XYZ file of C-alpha atoms in Angstrom:
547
model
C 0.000 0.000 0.000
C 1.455 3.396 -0.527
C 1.652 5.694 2.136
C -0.477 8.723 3.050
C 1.022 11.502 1.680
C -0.722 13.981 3.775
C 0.622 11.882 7.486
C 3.561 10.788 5.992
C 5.682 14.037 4.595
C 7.269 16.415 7.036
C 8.999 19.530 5.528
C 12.027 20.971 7.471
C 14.643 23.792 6.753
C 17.409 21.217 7.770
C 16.873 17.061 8.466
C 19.312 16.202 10.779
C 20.300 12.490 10.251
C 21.986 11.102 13.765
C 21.581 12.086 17.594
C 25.295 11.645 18.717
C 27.517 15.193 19.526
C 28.025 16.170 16.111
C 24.285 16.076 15.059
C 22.625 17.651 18.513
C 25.504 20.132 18.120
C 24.508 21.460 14.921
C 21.009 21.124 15.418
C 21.618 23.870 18.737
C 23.733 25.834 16.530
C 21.433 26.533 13.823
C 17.691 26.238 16.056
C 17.969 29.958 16.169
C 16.950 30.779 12.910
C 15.898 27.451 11.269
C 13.452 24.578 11.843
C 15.251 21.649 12.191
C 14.156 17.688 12.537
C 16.379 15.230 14.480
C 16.180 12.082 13.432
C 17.456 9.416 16.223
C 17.426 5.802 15.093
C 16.449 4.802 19.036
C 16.717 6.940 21.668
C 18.252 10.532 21.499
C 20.929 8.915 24.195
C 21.731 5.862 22.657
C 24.853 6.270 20.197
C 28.418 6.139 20.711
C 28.764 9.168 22.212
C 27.090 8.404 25.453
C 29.906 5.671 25.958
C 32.856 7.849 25.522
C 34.904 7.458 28.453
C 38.143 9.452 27.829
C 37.806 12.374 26.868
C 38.408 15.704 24.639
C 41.917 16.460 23.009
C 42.572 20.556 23.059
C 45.456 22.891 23.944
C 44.096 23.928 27.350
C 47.052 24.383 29.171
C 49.807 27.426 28.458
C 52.719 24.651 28.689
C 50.875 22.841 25.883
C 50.559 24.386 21.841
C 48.667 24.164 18.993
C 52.007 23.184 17.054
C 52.867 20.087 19.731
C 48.929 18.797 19.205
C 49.291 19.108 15.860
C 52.721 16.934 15.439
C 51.161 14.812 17.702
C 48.229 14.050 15.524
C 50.207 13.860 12.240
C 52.362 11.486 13.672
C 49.505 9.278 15.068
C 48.125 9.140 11.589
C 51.339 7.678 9.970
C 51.780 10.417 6.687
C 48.116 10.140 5.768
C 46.605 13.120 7.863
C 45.796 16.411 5.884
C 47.770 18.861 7.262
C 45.027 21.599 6.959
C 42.050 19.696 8.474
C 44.668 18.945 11.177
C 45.814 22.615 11.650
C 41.938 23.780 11.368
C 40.483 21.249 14.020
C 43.348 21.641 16.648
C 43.283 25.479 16.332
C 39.287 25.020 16.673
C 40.071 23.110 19.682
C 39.897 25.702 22.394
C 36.763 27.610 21.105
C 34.977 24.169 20.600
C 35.522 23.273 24.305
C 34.658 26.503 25.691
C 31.235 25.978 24.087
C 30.721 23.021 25.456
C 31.757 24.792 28.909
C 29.150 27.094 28.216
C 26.363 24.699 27.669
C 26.894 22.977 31.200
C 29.360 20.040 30.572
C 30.517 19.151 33.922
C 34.217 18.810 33.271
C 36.460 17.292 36.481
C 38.652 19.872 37.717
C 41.726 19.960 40.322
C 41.351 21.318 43.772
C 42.782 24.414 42.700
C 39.709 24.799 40.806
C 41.266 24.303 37.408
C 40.240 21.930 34.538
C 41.876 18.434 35.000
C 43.930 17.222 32.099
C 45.218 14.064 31.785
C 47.242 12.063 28.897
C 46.795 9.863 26.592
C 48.370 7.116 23.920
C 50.382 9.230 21.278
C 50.056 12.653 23.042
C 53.265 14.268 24.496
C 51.284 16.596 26.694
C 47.960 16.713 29.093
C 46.047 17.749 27.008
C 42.459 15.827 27.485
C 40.084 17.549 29.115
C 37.108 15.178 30.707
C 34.523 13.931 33.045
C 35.997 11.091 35.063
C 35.672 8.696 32.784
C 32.296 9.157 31.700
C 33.274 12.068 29.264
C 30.616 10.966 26.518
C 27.834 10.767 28.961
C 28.401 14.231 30.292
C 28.563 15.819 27.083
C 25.631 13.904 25.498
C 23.530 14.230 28.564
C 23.967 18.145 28.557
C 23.768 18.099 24.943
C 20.273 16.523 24.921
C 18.740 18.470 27.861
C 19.646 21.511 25.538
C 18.134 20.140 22.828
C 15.088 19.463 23.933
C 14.622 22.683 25.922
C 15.221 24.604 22.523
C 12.420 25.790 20.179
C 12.764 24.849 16.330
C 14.026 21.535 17.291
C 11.488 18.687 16.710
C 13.044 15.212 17.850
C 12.063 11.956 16.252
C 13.187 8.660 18.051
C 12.922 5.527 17.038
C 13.574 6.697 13.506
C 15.566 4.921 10.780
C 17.205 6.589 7.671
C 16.808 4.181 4.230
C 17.785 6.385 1.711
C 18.704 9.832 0.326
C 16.511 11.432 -1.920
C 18.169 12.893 -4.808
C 16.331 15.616 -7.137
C 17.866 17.371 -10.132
C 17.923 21.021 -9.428
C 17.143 23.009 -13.045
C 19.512 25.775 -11.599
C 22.828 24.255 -11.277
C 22.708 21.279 -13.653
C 23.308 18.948 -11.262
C 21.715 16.843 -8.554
C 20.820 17.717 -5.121
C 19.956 16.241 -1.678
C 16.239 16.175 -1.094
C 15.807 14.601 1.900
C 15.343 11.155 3.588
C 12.825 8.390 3.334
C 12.836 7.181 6.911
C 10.972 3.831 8.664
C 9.019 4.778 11.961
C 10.284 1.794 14.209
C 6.926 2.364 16.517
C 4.335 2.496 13.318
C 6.520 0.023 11.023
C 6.232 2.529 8.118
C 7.996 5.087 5.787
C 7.529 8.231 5.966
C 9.201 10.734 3.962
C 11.422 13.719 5.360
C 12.643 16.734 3.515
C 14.736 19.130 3.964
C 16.740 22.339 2.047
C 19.666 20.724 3.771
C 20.409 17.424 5.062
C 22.831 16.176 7.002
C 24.157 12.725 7.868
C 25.434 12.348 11.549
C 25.086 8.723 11.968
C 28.062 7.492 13.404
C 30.490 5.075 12.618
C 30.636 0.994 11.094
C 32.166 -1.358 14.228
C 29.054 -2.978 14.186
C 30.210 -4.410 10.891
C 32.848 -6.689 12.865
C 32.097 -9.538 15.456
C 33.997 -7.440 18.812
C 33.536 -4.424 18.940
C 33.291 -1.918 21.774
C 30.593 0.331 19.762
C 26.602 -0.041 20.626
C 24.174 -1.635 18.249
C 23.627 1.423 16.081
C 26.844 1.711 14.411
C 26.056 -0.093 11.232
C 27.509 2.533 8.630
C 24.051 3.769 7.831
C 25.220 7.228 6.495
C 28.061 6.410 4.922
C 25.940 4.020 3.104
C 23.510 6.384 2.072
C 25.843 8.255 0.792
C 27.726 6.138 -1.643
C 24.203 4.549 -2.818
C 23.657 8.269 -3.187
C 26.846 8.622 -5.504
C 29.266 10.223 -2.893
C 32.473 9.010 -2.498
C 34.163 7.244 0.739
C 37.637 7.431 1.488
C 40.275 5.583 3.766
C 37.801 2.896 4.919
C 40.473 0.553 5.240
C 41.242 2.169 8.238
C 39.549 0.388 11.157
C 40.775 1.578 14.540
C 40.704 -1.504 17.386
C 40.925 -0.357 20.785
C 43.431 -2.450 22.291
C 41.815 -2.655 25.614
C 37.943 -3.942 25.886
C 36.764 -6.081 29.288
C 37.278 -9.919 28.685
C 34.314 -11.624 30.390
C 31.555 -13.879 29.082
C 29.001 -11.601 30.316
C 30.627 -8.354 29.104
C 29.156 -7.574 25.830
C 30.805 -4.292 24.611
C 32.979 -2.427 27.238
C 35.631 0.075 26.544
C 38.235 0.212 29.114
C 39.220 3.803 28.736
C 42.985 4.672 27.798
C 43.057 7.085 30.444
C 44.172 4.446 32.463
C 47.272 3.704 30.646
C 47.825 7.552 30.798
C 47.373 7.266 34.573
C 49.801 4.512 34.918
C 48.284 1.462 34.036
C 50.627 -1.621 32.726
C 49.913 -3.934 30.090
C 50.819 -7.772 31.230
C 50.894 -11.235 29.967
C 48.977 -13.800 31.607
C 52.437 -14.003 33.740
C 52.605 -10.894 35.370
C 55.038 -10.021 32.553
C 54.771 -6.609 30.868
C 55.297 -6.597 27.393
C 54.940 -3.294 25.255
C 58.442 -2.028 25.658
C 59.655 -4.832 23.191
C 57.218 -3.386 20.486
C 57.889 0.288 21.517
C 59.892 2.719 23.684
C 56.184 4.698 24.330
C 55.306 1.936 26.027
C 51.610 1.277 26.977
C 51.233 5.258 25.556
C 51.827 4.639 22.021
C 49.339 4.762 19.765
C 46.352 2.855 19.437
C 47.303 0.712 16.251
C 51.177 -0.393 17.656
C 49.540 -1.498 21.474
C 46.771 -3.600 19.487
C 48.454 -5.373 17.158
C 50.837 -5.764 20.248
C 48.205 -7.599 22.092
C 47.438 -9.537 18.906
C 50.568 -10.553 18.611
C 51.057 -11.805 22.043
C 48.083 -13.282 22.182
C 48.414 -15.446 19.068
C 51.604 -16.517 19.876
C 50.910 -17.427 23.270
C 47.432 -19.112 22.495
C 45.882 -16.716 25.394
C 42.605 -15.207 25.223
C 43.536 -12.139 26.804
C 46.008 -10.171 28.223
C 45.943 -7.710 31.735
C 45.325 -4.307 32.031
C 47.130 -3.716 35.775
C 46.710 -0.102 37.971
C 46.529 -2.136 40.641
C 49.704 -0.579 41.978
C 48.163 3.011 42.045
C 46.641 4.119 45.205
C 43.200 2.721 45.330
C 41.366 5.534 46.167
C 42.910 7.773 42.995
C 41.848 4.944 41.175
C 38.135 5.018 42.455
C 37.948 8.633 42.213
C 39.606 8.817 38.465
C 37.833 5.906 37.299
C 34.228 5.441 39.016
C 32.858 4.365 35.884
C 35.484 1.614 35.200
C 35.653 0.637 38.529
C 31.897 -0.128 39.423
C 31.268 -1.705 35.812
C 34.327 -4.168 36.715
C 33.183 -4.765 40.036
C 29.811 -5.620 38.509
C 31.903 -8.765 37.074
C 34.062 -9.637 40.043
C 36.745 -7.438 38.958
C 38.231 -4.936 41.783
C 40.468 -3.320 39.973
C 42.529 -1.219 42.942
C 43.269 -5.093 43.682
C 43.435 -7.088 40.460
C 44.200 -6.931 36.631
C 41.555 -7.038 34.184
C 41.425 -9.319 31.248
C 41.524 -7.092 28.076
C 41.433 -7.609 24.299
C 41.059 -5.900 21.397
C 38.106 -5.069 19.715
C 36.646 -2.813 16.432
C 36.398 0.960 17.693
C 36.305 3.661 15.348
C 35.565 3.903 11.652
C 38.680 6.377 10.540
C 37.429 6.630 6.702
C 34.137 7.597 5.503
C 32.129 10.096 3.888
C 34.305 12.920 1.505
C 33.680 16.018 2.544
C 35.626 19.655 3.047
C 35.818 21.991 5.680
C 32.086 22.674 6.135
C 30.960 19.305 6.084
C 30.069 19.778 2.461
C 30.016 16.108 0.415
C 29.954 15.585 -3.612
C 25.827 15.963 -3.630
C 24.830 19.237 -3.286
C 22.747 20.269 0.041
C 23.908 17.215 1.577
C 26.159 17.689 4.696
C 28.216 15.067 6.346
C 30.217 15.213 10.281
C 31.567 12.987 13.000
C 32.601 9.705 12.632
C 30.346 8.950 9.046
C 33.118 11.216 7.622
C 36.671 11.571 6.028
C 37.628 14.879 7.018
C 41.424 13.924 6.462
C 42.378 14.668 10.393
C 42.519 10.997 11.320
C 44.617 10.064 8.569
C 45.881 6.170 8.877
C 45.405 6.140 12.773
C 43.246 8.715 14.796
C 44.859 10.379 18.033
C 43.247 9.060 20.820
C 40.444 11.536 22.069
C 40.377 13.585 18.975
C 37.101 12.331 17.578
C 34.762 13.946 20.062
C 36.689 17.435 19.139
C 36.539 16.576 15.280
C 32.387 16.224 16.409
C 31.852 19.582 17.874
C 34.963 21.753 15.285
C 32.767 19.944 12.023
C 29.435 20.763 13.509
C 29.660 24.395 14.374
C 32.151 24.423 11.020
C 28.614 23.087 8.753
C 26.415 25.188 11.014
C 27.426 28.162 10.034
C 27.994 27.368 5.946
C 24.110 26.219 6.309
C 23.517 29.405 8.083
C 25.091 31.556 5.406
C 23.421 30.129 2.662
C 20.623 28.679 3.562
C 18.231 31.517 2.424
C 19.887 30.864 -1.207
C 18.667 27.553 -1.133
C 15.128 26.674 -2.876
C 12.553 24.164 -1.077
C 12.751 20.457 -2.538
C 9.986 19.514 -4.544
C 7.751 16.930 -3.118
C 9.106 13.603 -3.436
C 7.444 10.769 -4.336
C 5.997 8.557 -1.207
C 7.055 5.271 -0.457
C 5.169 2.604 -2.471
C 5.105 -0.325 -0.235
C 2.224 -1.799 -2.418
C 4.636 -5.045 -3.655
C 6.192 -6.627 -0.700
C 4.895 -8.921 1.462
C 5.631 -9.858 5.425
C 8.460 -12.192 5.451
C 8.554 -15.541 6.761
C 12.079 -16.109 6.560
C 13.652 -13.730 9.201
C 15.831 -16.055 10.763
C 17.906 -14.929 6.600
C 18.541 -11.843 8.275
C 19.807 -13.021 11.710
C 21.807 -15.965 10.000
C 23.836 -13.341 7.060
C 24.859 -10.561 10.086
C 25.854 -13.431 12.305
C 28.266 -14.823 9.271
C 29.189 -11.154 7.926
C 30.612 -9.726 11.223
C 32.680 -13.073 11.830
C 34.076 -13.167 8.405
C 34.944 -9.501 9.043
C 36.419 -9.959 12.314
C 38.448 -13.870 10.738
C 39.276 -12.590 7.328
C 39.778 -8.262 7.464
C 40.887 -7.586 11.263
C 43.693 -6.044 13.126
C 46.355 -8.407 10.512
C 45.221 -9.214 7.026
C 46.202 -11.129 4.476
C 45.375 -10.942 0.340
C 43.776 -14.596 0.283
C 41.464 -13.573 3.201
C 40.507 -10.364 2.123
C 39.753 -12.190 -1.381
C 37.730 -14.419 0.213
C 36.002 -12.309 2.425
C 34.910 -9.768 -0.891
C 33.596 -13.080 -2.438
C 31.572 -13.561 0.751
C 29.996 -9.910 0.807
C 29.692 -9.952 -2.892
C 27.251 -13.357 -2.359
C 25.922 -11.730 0.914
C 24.929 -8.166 -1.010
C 22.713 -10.809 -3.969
C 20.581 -12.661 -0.675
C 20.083 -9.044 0.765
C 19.254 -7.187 -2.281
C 16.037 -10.554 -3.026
C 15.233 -9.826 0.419
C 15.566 -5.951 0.344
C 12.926 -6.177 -2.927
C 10.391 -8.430 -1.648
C 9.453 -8.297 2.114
C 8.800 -5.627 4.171
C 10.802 -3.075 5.798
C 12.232 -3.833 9.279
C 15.116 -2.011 11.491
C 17.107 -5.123 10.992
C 17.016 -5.379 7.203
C 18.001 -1.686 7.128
C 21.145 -2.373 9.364
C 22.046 -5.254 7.656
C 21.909 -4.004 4.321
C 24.001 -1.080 5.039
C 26.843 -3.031 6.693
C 26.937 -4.956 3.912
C 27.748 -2.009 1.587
C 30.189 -0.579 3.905
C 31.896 -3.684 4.297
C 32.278 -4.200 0.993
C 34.051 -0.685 0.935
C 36.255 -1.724 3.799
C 37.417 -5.269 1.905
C 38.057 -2.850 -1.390
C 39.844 -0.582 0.082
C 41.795 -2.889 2.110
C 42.496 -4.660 -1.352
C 43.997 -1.288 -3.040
C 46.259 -0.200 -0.024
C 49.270 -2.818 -0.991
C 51.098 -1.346 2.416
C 51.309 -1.359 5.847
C 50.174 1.793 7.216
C 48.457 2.730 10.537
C 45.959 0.521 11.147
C 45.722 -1.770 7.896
C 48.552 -4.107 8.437
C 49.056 -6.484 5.604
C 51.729 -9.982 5.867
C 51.611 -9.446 2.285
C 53.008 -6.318 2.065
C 54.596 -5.460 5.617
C 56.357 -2.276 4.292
C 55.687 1.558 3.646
C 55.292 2.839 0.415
C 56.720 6.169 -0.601
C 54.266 8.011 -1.133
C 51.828 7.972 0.774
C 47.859 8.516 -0.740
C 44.142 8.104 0.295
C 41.948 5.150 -0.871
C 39.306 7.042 -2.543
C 36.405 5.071 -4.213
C 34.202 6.541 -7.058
C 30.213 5.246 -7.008
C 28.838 4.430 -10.191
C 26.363 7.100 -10.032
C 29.099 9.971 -9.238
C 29.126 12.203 -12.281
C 26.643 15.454 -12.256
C 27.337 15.170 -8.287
C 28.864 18.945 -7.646
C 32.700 18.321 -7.118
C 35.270 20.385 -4.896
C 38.705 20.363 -4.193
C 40.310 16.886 -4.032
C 40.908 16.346 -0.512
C 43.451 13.921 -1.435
C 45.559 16.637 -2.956
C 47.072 17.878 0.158
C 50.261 16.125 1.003
């Protein structure tokens, strides 16, 4: 049956795509002179961001500089960073934070009364400003309350993204974003969003991989969009595994923050031995690729399951104070950490490619906007600085804010898309497809394109997808819509992009780590892929041109 028009069309100056920081961050920056829908695929509090523990990297202190944070970053990100979206987010670093001062983030401070900093893997100064180590919660939380205390923002939950719509606009020649069609998870149907700007906020892919320390909504969905949309995707061979998640049987996704190896804490083999100094003269501080593949190492060749995350030697009650949040969640599982290691491994974090776009968030299809973690901004480069992806939220948000801002009024409504025609599918029978293909598409990810590849696997894992992509694509086109047929479908695209990628980058660089090819090459270049469907998009300065 197709939908109502008349219930099922909502008509916004900007359709917000993504509840995280970077999305309610825009949203409050523009509310003041625009209506804006924000579309959360559960609840408002339910993305990555509200599990952040460690917090936000900025030159805060007067012994710190922009210059030292900025070495610091390029050399994180092994020759692939862009030395201008490096230079522009770090020197955005101060105003972004003092925003987020000014909204009511509860940072931790010293006695004294001034903001604690403390350090991280890869940094050479304190330089992270936080919240214990519930950073993520204190931002989102404030961030939300905001939100929904401000006029011109209209919040839908339980709201799913399927696709872009994509109109030709008479007045440039080229195509344009029109909006969304988006399921209603409560009603079970699609209703149709529009917008005079759009912009994806959705997060990042772990999800696509079998450990992961991410919630259940990072399945890729934006950067998914996007490509189907004819955007291109960048550097999404770079996977980022935190090296240190909770090993227990009941412990389904925690982070244990890297503040704690900036506090102290030692990394140990199952015999008490430590181990990182024979893979680097950082230590348990260098960055996050070199400690996990570390681990994986160690852990392979000693047939362990884990290794041991140890601050037991710190004073237990800086520990408990530092670390509340890691502390009671251990304890939870028998783990008292001011008394005992805890079992660690690593598992898929952050999605360090994604989405094209330039300085304002701008992508290849005009009026739609891209920021956080669904993008490739070119500051992560081959390995992102630990804590700079909450900054990179906030810099890119208020960045796109205020381009939408300025030209908004330039901007013509969409015409009225078509509704969603629902009138040829039927209710499936055959669910237990889509539980079976994301069960066997996040293992083969995790076996075949993890923390140490191979060719032959990542061959055979690209003739897996490619088979996978055929099932989903029958199923896509003849039953109806549900949340988990959405989620699978788009980590099957992105995973595909991660497998291609991985297949063109014939190095070892940052986080892809090939046997095959265990060397640098000289030059060093971004994996850019083209969609089909690319040409008429409206094109911009190659972001790959800036080495």
């Amino acid at each position: 049956m197709t939908i109502s028009e008349s219930n099922h069309k909502k008509q916004y100056d900007v359709l917000v795509i993504g509840s995280g920081a970077a999305g309610l961050t825009l949203a409050l920056h523009l509310a003041a002179r625009h209506r804006v829908a924000l579309l959360s695929k559960q609840r408002l509090r339910d993305g990555s961001t509200w599990f952040a523990q460690g917090g936000i990297a900025g030159v805060l202190d007067e012994t710190d500089s922009v210059d030292a944070h900025i070495a610091d970053t390029l050399d994180a990100g092994a020759g692939l960073c862009h030395p201008d979206a490096v230079r522009f987010t770090v020197e955005s670093s101060r105003e972004a934070v003092h925003w987020l001062i000014n909204q009511g983030v509860d940072f931790t401070r010293e006695d004294d009364g001034d903001y604690h900093l403390t350090k991280e893997g890869g940094h050479s100064h304190r330089r992270i400003i936080h919240s214990a180590d519930a950073t993520g919660r204190a931002v989102h939380s404030t961030l939300i309350e905001q939100v929904r205390n401000t006029p011109n923002i209209d919040c839908f939950e339980h709201h799913i993204a399927l696709d872009l719509i994509r109109q030709p606009d008479a007045s440039t020649g080229r195509f344009r974003c029109a909006g969304s069609y988006v399921y209603n998870k409560k009603t079970e149907e699609v209703e149709v969003f529009q917008g005079r700007a759009v912009v994806l906020a959705t997060g990042g892919a772990a999800k696509a991989y079998l450990y992961t320390s991410n919630p259940d909504g990072a399945s890729g969905d934006g950067i998914a969009m996007a490509w189907r949309a004819g955007c291109r995707v960048a550097n999404m061979e770079f996977n980022q595994f935190h090296p240190t998640c909770l090993y227990h049987p009941k412990a389904k996704s925690m982070l244990i923050t890297e503040a704690l190896r900036g506090e102290g804490a030692q990394l140990k083999l199952p015999n008490g031995e430590r181990f990182m100094q024979r893979f680097d003269k950082r230590g348990e501080l260098a960055p996050r690729d070199i400690v996990a593949r570390a681990i994986d190492h160690e852990m392979k060749r000693l047939g362990a399951d884990c290794v041991y995350l140890d601050i037991s030697h710190k004073d237990p009650e800086f520990v408990r104070e530092h670390f509340p949040t890691v502390y009671r969640k251990c304890l939870e599982y028998g783990i008292d950490i001011t008394k005992e290691p805890i079992p660690v491994v690593p598992a898929a974090h952050y999605t360090c490619g994604g989405v094209m776009v330039d300085q304002h968030g701008r992508t290849d299809l005009d009026q739609l906007y891209a920021i956080g973690e669904t993008t490739f901004t070119g500051l992560h480069g081959a390995n992102r600085l630990a804590s700079n992806s909450l900054l990179e939220c906030v810099v890119y948000a208020r960045s796109a804010a205020l381009h939408i801002d300025a030209t908004l009024s330039k901007v013509t409504a969409p015409k009225p898309a078509l509704a969603w025609d629902a009138s040829r599918v039927t209710d499936s029978d055959e669910d237990v497809v889509i539980s079976h293909n994301w069960d066997e598409l996040r293992r083969f990810m995790w076996d075949f394109v993890g923390i140490v590849r191979t060719r032959k696997r990542l061959l055979r894992a690209e003739h897996r997808v490619k088979l996978l992509q055929q099932e989903i694509r029958e199923f896509y086109a003849n039953y109806k819509i549900t949340s988990d047929l959405i989620e699978l479908r788009n980590l099957a695209v992105v995973s595909e992009l991660i497998i291609r990628s991985a297949l063109d980058r014939r190095e070892s660089r940052g986080l892809h780590y090939s046997l095959d090819y265990p060397g640098l090459r000289e030059l060093a270049m971004d994996t850019i892929l083209v969609p089909e469907n690319f040409a008429n998009q409206r094109q911009f300065i190659d972001l790959s041109d800036t080495h």
